[in-house]
Amino acid sequence: MADELVLLEKRDTGVALVTLNRPDALNAMNMALRKALAETFLSLHDDPDVRCIVLTGDEKAFVAGADLKEFLDLDAIQLMKRRSERYWNAVAATPQPVIAAVRGYAFGGGLELAMACDILVVGEEAQLGQPEIRVGIMPGAGGTQRLTRAVGKYKAMKMCLTGKPVTGREAYEMGLASEVVPDAEVLETALKMAETIARQPPLSAQAIKECILAGQDAALASGILMERKAFQLLFASEDRVEGMTAFAEKRRPAFRGE
Ligand code: CO8
């Protein structure tokens, strides 16, 4: 277990905790780690017992970026042929909500991985940055795109062009995090939030996630239409009947994801 690059713990609360486990390299993402992470997420996509996922590293690092040592001798065609985007997509396309619990460094591909999640809980002293420019490359897995959507053009330009990180507190203030807490409370806060989400009807949670993500890139009228159709569709779910009946009967609903 301790040798595994990615640890998976499924809890009876409906929460899955995924922990990156390459501490000697500050969780830098080599190909083996990316593959293991993708396989772990793919195994969760269709698991009805998993209603929310928390992704974390350790106290020192969420992820210190792509593995630079592995990049050193790579040429452009070899890089292209690795098609490593499929590993990122396995995380980004997860139907259930995913919370990134960020402590320590989230650099380069690490920040891009966190931004592929839906909610970011960050420690006050965490360091988030896109330092790729300092080693002669640039963000390559969403950094110029998701960061700009999150914080706007001017802050994204500054972060990507200077390579300078921001703290977790600064990230929260600029809209790059959902919540900031003392570093020691990050994981607990993320897990509690995940438990709250896991108690909600999963079809609603998944529809909300889908609408927010797809709506970001749609015209407002198209986004509103998409939202209305998803809203109407949820009236076909058993959990909708259960939720409204439980409200009328003044009891706690029991959602089954049907
Ligand atoms: N790659 C490989 N090894 C790393 C990385 C990394 N990104 N980061 C840290 N490590 C290793 C170190 O080499 C060191 O190993 P060793 O003990 O064998 O020498 C160990 O982790 C501990 O690191 P440090 O001794 O450097 O620890 P410090 O606390 O002194 O410093 C830092 C921590 C500041 C995080 C420092 O390690 C650092 O600057 N790391 C590099 C950060 C970086 O530049 N990240 C961006 C990488 S590029 C990228 O992510 C592009 C993504 C695009 C994805 C697209 C895919 C197609």
Coordinates of C-alpha atoms and ligand atoms in Angstrom, one line a residue, residues 24-26 28 34 60 64-69 71 79 84 88 105 107-110 112 131-132 135 137-141, ligand 1:
D24 CA 10.1 12.1 -2.2
A25 CA 9.4 14.1 -5.3
L26 CA 6.8 16.4 -3.8
A28 CA 5.7 15.6 -9.1
R34 CA -0.6 10.2 -14.0
K60 CA 4.3 19.6 1.9
A64 CA 4.9 20.3 -7.4
G65 CA 4.2 20.0 -11.1
A66 CA 4.9 17.7 -14.0
D67 CA 8.1 15.6 -13.4
L68 CA 10.8 17.9 -14.8
K69 CA 13.4 15.1 -14.8
F71 CA 10.7 16.0 -19.3
L79 CA 5.6 14.4 -25.8
S84 CA -1.1 12.6 -21.5
W88 CA -6.1 14.8 -17.1
Y105 CA 2.9 23.4 -3.3
F107 CA 2.8 24.3 -9.0
G108 CA 2.5 24.0 -12.8
G109 CA 0.6 20.7 -13.6
G110 CA -0.3 20.6 -9.9
E112 CA -3.7 22.6 -13.4
P131 CA 6.2 28.5 -12.9
E132 CA 6.6 26.8 -16.2
V135 CA 12.1 26.4 -17.2
I137 CA 8.0 26.1 -21.3
M138 CA 4.5 27.3 -20.5
P139 CA 1.4 25.8 -18.9
G140 CA 0.2 22.8 -21.0
A141 CA -2.8 21.3 -19.2
Ligands
CO8_1 N1 9.8 17.4 -11.1 C1 10.6 16.5 -10.6 N2 11.1 16.4 -9.3 C2 10.7 17.4 -8.5 C3 9.8 18.4 -8.9 C4 9.3 18.4 -10.3 N3 8.4 19.3 -10.8 N4 9.6 19.3 -7.9 C5 10.3 18.8 -6.8 N5 11.0 17.7 -7.2 C6 11.9 16.8 -6.4 C7 13.2 17.5 -6.3 O1 14.0 17.3 -7.4 C8 13.8 16.9 -5.0 O2 14.2 15.6 -5.4 P1 15.7 15.1 -4.8 O3 15.6 15.1 -3.3 O4 15.9 13.7 -5.5 O5 16.7 16.1 -5.3 C9 12.5 16.7 -4.2 O6 11.4 16.7 -5.1 C10 12.3 17.8 -3.1 O7 12.4 19.0 -3.8 P2 13.3 20.2 -3.4 O8 14.5 19.7 -2.7 O9 13.5 21.1 -4.5 O10 12.4 20.9 -2.3 P3 12.3 22.4 -1.8 O11 11.4 22.5 -0.7 O12 13.7 23.0 -1.7 O13 11.6 23.2 -3.1 C11 10.0 23.5 -4.8 C12 10.3 22.9 -3.5 C13 10.0 25.0 -4.7 C14 8.6 23.1 -5.2 C15 11.0 23.1 -5.9 O14 11.1 21.6 -5.8 C16 10.6 23.4 -7.3 O15 10.8 24.5 -7.7 N6 10.1 22.4 -8.1 C17 9.8 22.6 -9.5 C18 8.4 23.3 -9.6 C19 8.1 23.5 -11.0 O16 8.8 24.1 -11.8 N7 6.9 22.9 -11.4 C20 6.4 23.0 -12.8 C21 6.9 21.9 -13.6 S1 6.4 22.1 -15.3 C22 4.8 21.6 -15.4 O17 4.2 21.3 -14.4 C23 4.2 21.6 -16.7 C24 2.8 21.0 -16.7 C25 2.3 20.8 -18.1 C26 1.5 19.5 -18.2 C27 1.3 19.2 -19.6 C28 1.5 17.8 -19.9 C29 1.5 17.4 -21.3

